[in-house]
mmCIF file of C-alpha atoms in Angstrom:
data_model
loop_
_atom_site.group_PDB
_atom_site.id
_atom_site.type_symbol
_atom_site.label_atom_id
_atom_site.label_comp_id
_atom_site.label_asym_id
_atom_site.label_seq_id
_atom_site.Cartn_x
_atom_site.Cartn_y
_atom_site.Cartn_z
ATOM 1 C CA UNK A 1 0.000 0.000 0.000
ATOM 2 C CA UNK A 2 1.523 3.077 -1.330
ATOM 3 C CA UNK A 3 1.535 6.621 0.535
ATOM 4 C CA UNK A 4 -0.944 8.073 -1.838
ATOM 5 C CA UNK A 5 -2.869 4.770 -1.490
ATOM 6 C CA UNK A 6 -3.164 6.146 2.330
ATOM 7 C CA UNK A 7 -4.106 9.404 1.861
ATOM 8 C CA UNK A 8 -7.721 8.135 -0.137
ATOM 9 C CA UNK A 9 -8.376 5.596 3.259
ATOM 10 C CA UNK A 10 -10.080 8.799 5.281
ATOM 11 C CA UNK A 11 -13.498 8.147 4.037
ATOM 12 C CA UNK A 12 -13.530 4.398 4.493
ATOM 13 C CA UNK A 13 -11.620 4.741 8.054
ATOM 14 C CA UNK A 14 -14.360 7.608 9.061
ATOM 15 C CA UNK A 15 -16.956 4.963 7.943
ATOM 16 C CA UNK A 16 -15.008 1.910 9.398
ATOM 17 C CA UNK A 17 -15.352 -0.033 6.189
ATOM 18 C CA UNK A 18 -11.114 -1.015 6.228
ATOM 19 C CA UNK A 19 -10.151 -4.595 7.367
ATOM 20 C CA UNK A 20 -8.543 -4.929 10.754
ATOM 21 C CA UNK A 21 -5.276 -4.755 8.954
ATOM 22 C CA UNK A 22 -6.125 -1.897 6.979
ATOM 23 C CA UNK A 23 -6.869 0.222 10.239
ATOM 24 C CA UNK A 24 -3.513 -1.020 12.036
ATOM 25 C CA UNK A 25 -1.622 0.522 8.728
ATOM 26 C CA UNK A 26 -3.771 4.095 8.494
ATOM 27 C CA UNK A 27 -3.900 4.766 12.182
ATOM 28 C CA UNK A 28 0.426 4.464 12.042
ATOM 29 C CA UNK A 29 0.073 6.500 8.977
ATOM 30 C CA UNK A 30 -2.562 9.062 10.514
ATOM 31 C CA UNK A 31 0.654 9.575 13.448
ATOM 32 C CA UNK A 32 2.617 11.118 10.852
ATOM 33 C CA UNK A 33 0.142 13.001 8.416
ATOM 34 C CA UNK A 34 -1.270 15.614 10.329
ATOM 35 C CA UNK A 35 -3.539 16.290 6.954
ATOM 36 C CA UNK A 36 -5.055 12.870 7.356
ATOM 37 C CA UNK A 37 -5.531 13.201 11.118
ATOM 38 C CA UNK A 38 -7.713 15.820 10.337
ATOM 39 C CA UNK A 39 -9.761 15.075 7.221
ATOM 40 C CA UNK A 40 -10.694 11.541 9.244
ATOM 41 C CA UNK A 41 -11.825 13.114 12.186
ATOM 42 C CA UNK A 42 -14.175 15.935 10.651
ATOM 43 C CA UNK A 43 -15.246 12.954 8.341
ATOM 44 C CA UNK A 44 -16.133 10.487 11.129
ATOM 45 C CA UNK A 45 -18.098 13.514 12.863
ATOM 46 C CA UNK A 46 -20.004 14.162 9.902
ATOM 47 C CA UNK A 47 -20.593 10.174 9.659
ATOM 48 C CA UNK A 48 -21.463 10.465 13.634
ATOM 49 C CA UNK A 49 -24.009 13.337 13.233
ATOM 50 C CA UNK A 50 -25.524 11.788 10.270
ATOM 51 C CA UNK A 51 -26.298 8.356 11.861
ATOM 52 C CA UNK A 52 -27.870 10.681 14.596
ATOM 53 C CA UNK A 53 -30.119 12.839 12.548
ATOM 54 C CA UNK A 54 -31.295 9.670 10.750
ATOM 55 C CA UNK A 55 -32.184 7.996 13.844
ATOM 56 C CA UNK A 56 -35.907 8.099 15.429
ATOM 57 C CA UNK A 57 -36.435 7.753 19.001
ATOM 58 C CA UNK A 58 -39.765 5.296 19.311
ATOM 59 C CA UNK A 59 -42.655 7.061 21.350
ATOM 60 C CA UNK A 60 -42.255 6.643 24.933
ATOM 61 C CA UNK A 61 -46.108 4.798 25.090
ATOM 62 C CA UNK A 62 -44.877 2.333 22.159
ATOM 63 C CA UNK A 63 -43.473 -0.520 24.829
ATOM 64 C CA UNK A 64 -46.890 -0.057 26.621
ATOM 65 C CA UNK A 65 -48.942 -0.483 23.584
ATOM 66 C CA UNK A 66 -47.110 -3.247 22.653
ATOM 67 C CA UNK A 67 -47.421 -5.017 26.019
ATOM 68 C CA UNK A 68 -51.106 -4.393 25.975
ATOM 69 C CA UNK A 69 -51.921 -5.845 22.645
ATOM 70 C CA UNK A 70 -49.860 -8.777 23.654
ATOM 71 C CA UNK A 71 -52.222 -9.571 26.574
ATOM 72 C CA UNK A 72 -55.473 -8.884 24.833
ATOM 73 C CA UNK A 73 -54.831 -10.301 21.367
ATOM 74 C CA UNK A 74 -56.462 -13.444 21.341
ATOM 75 C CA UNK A 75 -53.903 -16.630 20.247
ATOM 76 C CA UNK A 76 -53.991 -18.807 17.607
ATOM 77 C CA UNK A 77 -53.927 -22.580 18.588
ATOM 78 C CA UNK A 78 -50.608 -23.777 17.258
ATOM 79 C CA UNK A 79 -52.728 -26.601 15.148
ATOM 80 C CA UNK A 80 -55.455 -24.404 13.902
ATOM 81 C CA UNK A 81 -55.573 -24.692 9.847
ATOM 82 C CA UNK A 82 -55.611 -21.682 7.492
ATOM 83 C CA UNK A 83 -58.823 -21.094 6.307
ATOM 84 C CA UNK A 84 -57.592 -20.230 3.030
ATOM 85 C CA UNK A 85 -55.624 -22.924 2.738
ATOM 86 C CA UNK A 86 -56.951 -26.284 4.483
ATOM 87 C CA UNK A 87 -54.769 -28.345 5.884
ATOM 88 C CA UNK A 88 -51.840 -26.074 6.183
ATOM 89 C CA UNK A 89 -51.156 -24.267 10.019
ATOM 90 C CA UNK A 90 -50.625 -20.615 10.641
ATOM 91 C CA UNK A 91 -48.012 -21.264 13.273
ATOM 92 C CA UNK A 92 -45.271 -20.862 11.187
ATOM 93 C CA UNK A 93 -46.352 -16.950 9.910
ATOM 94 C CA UNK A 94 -47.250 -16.061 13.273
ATOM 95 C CA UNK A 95 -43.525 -17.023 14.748
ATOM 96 C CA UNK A 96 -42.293 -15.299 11.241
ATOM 97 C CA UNK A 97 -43.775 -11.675 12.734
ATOM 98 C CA UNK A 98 -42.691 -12.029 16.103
ATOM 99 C CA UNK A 99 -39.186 -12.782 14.855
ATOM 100 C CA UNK A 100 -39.669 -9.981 12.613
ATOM 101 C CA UNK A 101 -40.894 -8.140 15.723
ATOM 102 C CA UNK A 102 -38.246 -9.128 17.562
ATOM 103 C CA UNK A 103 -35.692 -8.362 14.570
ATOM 104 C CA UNK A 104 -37.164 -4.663 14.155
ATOM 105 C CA UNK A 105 -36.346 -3.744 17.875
ATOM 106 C CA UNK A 106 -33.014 -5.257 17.809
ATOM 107 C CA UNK A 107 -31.717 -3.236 14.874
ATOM 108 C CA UNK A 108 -33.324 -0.358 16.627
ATOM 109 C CA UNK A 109 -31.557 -1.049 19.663
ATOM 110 C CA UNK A 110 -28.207 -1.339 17.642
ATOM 111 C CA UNK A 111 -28.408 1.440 15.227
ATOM 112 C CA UNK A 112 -29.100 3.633 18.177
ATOM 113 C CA UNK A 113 -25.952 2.900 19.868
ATOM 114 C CA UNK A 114 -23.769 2.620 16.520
ATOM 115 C CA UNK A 115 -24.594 6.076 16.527
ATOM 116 C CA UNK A 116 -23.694 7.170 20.065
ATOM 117 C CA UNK A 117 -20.356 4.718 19.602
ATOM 118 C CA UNK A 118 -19.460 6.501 16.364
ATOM 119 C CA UNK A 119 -20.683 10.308 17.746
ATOM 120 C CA UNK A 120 -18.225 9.117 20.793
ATOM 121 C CA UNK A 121 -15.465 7.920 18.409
ATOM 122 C CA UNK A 122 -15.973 10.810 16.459
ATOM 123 C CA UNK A 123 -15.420 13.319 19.774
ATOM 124 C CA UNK A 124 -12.246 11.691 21.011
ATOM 125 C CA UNK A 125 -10.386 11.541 16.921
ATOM 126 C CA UNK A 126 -11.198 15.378 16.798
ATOM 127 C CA UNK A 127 -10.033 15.670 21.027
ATOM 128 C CA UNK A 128 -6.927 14.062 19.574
ATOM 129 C CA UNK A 129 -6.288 15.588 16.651
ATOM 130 C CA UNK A 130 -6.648 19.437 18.819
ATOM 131 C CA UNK A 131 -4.149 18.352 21.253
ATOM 132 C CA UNK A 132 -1.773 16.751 18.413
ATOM 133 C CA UNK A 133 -2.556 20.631 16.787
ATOM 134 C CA UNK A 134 -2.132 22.792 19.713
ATOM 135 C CA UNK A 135 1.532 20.125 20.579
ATOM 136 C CA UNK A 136 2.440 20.808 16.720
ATOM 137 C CA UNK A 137 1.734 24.601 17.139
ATOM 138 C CA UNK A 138 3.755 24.872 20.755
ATOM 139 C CA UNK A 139 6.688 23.137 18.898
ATOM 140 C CA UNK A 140 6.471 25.772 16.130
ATOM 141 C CA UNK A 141 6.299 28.620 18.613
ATOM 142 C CA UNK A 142 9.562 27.806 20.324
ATOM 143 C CA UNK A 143 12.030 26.652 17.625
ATOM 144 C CA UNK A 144 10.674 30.128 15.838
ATOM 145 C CA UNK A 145 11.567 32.166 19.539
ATOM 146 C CA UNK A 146 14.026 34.764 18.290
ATOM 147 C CA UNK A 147 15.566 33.877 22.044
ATOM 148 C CA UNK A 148 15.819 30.234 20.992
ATOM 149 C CA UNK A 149 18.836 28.425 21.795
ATOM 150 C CA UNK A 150 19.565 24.971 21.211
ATOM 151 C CA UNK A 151 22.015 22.556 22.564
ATOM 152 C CA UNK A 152 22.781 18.861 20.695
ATOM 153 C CA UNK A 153 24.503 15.573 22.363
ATOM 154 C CA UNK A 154 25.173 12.332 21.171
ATOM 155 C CA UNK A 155 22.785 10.067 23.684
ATOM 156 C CA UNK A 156 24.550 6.449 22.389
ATOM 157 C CA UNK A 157 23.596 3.671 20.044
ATOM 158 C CA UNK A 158 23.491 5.967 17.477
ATOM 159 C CA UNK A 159 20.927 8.300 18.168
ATOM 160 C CA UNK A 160 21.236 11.836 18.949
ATOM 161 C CA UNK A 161 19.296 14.588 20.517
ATOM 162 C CA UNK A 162 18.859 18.834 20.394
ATOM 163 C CA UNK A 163 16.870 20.628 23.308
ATOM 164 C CA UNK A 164 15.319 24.136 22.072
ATOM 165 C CA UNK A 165 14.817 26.143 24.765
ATOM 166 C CA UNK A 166 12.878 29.841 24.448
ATOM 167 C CA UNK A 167 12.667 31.351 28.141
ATOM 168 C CA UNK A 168 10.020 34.127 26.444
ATOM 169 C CA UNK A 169 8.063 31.029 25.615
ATOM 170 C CA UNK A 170 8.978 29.084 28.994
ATOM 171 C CA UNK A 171 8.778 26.051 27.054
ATOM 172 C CA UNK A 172 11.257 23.544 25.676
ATOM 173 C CA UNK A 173 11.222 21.424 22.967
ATOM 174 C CA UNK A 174 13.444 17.799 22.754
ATOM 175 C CA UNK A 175 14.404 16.403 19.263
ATOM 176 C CA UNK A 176 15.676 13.282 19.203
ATOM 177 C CA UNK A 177 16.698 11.372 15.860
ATOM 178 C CA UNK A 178 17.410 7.205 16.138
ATOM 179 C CA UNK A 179 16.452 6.550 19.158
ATOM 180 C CA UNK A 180 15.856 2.759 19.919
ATOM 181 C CA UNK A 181 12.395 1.476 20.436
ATOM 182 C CA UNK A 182 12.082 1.124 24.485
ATOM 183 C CA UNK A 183 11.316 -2.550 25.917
ATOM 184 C CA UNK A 184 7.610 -3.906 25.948
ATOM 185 C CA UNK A 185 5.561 -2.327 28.023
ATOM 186 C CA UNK A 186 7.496 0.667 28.675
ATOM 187 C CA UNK A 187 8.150 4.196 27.350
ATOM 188 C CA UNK A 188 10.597 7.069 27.640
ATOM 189 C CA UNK A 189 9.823 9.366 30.222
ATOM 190 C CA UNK A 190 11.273 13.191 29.880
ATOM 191 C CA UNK A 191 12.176 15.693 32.897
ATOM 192 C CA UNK A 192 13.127 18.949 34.034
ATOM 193 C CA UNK A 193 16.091 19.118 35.791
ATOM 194 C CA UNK A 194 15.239 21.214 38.767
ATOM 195 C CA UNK A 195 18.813 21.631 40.138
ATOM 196 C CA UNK A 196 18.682 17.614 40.673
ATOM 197 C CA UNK A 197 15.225 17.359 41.696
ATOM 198 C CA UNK A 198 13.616 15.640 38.328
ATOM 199 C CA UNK A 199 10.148 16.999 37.421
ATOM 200 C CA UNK A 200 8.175 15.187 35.003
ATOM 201 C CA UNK A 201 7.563 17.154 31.415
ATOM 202 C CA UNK A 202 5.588 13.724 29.381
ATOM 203 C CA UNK A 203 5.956 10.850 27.738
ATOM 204 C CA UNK A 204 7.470 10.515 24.359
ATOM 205 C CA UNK A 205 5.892 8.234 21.747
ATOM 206 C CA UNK A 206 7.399 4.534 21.869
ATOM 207 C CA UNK A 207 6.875 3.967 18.549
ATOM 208 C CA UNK A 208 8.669 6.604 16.700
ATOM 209 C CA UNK A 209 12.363 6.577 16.818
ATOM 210 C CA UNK A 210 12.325 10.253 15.269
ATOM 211 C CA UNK A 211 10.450 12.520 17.129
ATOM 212 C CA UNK A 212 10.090 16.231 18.191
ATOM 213 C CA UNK A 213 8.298 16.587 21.477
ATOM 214 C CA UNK A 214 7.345 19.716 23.530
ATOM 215 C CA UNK A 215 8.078 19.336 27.141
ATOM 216 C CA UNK A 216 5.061 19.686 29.142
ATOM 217 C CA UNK A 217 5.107 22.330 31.826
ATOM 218 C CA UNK A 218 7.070 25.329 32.343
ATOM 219 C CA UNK A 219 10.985 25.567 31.934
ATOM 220 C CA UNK A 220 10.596 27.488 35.213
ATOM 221 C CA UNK A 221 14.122 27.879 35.836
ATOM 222 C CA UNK A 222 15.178 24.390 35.178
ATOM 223 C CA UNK A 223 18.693 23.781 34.367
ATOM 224 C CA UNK A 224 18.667 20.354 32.086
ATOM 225 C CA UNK A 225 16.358 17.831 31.104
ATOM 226 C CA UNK A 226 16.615 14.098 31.673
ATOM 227 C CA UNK A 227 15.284 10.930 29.804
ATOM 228 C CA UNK A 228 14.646 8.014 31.828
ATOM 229 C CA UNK A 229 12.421 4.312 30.666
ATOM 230 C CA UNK A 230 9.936 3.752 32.524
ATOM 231 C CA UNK A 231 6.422 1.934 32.635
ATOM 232 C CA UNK A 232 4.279 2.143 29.875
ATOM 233 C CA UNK A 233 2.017 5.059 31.588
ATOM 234 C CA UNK A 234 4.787 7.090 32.937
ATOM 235 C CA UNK A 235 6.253 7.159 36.727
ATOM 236 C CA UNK A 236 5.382 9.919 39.393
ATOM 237 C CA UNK A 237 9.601 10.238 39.991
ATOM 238 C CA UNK A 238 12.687 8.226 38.030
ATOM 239 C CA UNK A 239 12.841 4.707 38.732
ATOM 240 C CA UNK A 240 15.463 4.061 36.138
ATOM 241 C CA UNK A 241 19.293 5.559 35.481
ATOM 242 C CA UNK A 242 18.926 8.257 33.034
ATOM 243 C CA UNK A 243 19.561 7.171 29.366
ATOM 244 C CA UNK A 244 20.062 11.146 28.352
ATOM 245 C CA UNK A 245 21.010 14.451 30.464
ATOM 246 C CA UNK A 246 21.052 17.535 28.477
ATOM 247 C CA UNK A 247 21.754 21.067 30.198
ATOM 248 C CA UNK A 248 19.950 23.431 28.892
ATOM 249 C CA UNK A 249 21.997 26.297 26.811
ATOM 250 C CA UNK A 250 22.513 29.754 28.803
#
């Protein structure tokens, strides 16, 4: 599947008509194509708010009607013949229309909540793709500081990594290029240095070895950040050497 193949898979993702495998390869693509991220959500709104308008909420008296007629309706003998046609019974069309009965409110049922599971899905793809927007747009803001200053280090195996640092912007950003995959089930937790105390600024993505991530919090006087691995979730302090230290330029 080819990157342009990708980019025509918001419409079928929004609708969820791609094959388990399918999904697994857009949603990795959707991490990196911030134009996708946001054409699927708006689309699986529109899907969401769609499914609602075309829903009908059945008259709150219907289940009491229903009831009703089932206790005064007189029943059929399960041997009686069909008058128009001798011999045969009319057991089998009677159990036909309360399956179809049946049938009718169980679609209703479901269709219902399809909708509020794809209005919910919806929410949270547009909740993400605002946060990945206002993380994008935070990044932006600091490496374009005019009082920007970076500092790079080598952090071993190969991979190396730049802190940008704009004290008008009290924010930081950490770029890191190569860096290894962390162990199952756990992630790469990043800190301020608070003159040794560590203070915890996120969590970077575990599945990208190329990343650009902007340090939650304030810089707040901080003199370094740290990277430590940690469990998948994060940890309230370090419970791991540090794999990186970076000061952060004067």
């Amino acid at each position: 599947m080819t990157t342009t193949d990708l980019h025509r898979l918001t419409g079928a993702y929004a609708l969820h008509a791609l094959s388990d495998e399918e999904t697994a390869v857009f949603e990795r693509h959707l991490e990196g194509c911030e134009a996708c991220a946001q054409e699927a959500a708006e689309l699986s709104a529109t899907a969401a708010r769609l499914g609602l308008a075309a829903s009908v909420t059945p008259p709150g008296a219907m289940r009491e009607q229903v009831l009703r007629r089932i206790g005064t309706v007189r029943q059929q003998p399960p041997d009686a013949p069909d008058p128009a046609r001798p011999g045969r019974v009319r057991l089998r069309g009677r159990t036909l229309s309360r399956w179809a009965l049946a049938a009718c409110l169980a679609a209703a049922a479901t269709f219902g909540g399809t909708a509020v599971w794809q209005h919910q899905r919806a929410e949270d793809a547009t909740r993400e793709a605002r946060q990945a927007q206002q993380a994008t747009d935070g990044i932006a803001a600091v490496l374009a500081a005019p009082d920007a200053k970076t500092r790079a280090a080598a952090l071993g195996d190969g991979s190396t990594g730049t802190v940008v640092v704009s004290r008008s912007q009290d924010k930081a950003v950490f770029v890191v290029a190569g860096m290894p995959h962390p162990a199952r089930g756990k992630v790469y937790q990043l800190w301020f240095d608070d003159d040794g105390g560590m203070r915890s600024a996120g969590l970077m993505d575990p599945d990208r070895t190329d990343q650009a991530v902007l340090l939650r919090g304030a810089v707040d006087g901080a003199s370094g950040m740290g990277v430590t691995v940690e469990p998948a979730g994060g940890s309230e302090q370090p419970t791991s050497s540090p794999v990186a230290l970076l000061s952060f330029p004067a």
